[in-house]
Amino acid sequence: MFPDSNSRSAQLNERASLVLAGGSSRSTIRTKPYTLYLKEAVGAEVVDVDGNRIVDFINNYTSLIHGHAYPPIVEAVKKQLVDGSAFSFCHESEIQLAELLCDRVDAFERIRFMNSGTEAVMNAIKAARAFTGRAKIAKCDGIYHGSYDYAEVSLSSGPDDWSAEDPVAKAYSRGTPQGALDDVVVIPFNEPQHAQRILERHADELSCIMIDTSPMRMGSNLVRQEYLATLSDVAQKHGILLVFDEVISFRLGYAGSQGLLGVSPDITALGKIMGGGFPVGAVAGRADVMSVFDADSDGVAPLPHGGTFNANPITMVAGLAAMTDMPRAAFDDLNALGERTREVLTEVFVDLGIAGQVTGEGSLFRIHLHDRPIVTIQDTAPGSGELTATVELRSQLIDDGFFLGAGLMGCLSTVSTPDHVERLAGALRSRLPDVVRAL
Ligand SMILES: Cc1ncc(COP(=O)(O)O)c(C=O)c1O
């Protein structure tokens, strides 16, 4: 089934390459030697254009908390479509989704919607700058926050960059303005004393410290409490805002990862699950900070923020349907299946006597073909042959009918079942020995 050079998907990749720059519009979903084209996606499964049925363990990179085509979302969107999909007027669904989110999370006093996690991160940063009057931001080395210039700095850091005493502000894409690099202070993830030293040095210039509390690169494990406490203390001491990027980690619990960690950020960037599968982003936070979006009597705000599709009613009703069906008990059930998934997959490595591990938190998991502890960014440096073996295993699992994200990242939805997980474990058990032999 995969790869098959005669497949319709392979042919569509060829055709796409003639009109689409880079072959598609999303570099993060490419698989080698070609990317699958889908015919349909329903529940926990997708069917590709060649008729192959695949269990989807990435759920549009974590955004579908109820899997594909979840009936309550389909119903809500269908109804809204005939009543208008986007207009330059307000719609009550925007207030309803805002109320739901602000009710759930203490740190959400005001919220503002947009269309992607990238925009959410960008506007969280701009809000921090507008509120503090300072230009610089701090972010962690090697951690992904979407594609805003400043948020991308040092995303691609690797072993060659780690000999420097402090992490370096490194361009991710060619042409990144030097000004963007100059305004980003890069700190090491999960290393409290080192991060504190760097932050103290730049404290007076920093508008915010931004952190993803369970980065995929770090195996979706939760950040160390001690590290987070240090960032929070430095921020408070120097009037720097603490920004959580919860674009993914909001799925970890009823009040996101901040509900689990007991630390309240000043601003949170949101996206993914709270749009019910439609394009979404949001910035939520303290009322005084969020007042930078308030216009004065002349209609001028410290941080003007437009957007043709912001809070469009399709996304709002879809998000409302998705989040309404995620009461505390639903998060508990989903996270229990996540725990079971990590256990069942870990057992495969143990039974086979193969070095590996399955990390993650809540409904997120990641399979690693090594057993090094993953705490700092240096721990993510791949050993010899590891990357090739990981890509090969992912490809073989697709062949078996299971789709995981790049680097064998996975996530569950409320329609994932123990049977899906057992079957994935079965495929892993049969594929692992050959794959690791090549390591
Ligand atoms: C932690 C994090 N922040 C921001 C983003 C950007 O979100 P979007 O792809 O909706 O722009 C992502 C996307 O995966 C993400 O994982």
XYZ file of C-alpha atoms and ligand atoms in Angstrom, residues 116-119 121 144-146 212 245 247-248 272 280, ligand 1:
30
model
C -4.163 30.338 13.274
C -1.802 29.494 16.074
C 0.872 31.468 14.244
C -1.294 34.575 14.447
C 1.652 33.694 18.963
C 8.437 25.572 17.630
C 5.856 28.342 17.894
C 4.530 28.685 14.320
C 5.429 25.971 25.266
C 1.934 28.972 23.859
C -1.709 26.034 20.821
C -1.226 22.301 21.359
C -6.065 23.940 17.249
C -8.414 29.278 14.515
C 3.213 25.019 19.832
C 2.689 25.602 18.553
N 2.554 26.932 18.442
C 2.081 27.501 17.328
C 1.720 26.739 16.241
C 1.216 27.388 14.988
O -0.123 27.087 14.799
P -0.753 27.126 13.326
O -0.195 25.956 12.568
O -2.239 27.035 13.557
O -0.350 28.422 12.719
C 1.836 25.347 16.310
C 1.458 24.492 15.163
O 1.611 23.309 15.153
C 2.348 24.759 17.490
O 2.528 23.441 17.583
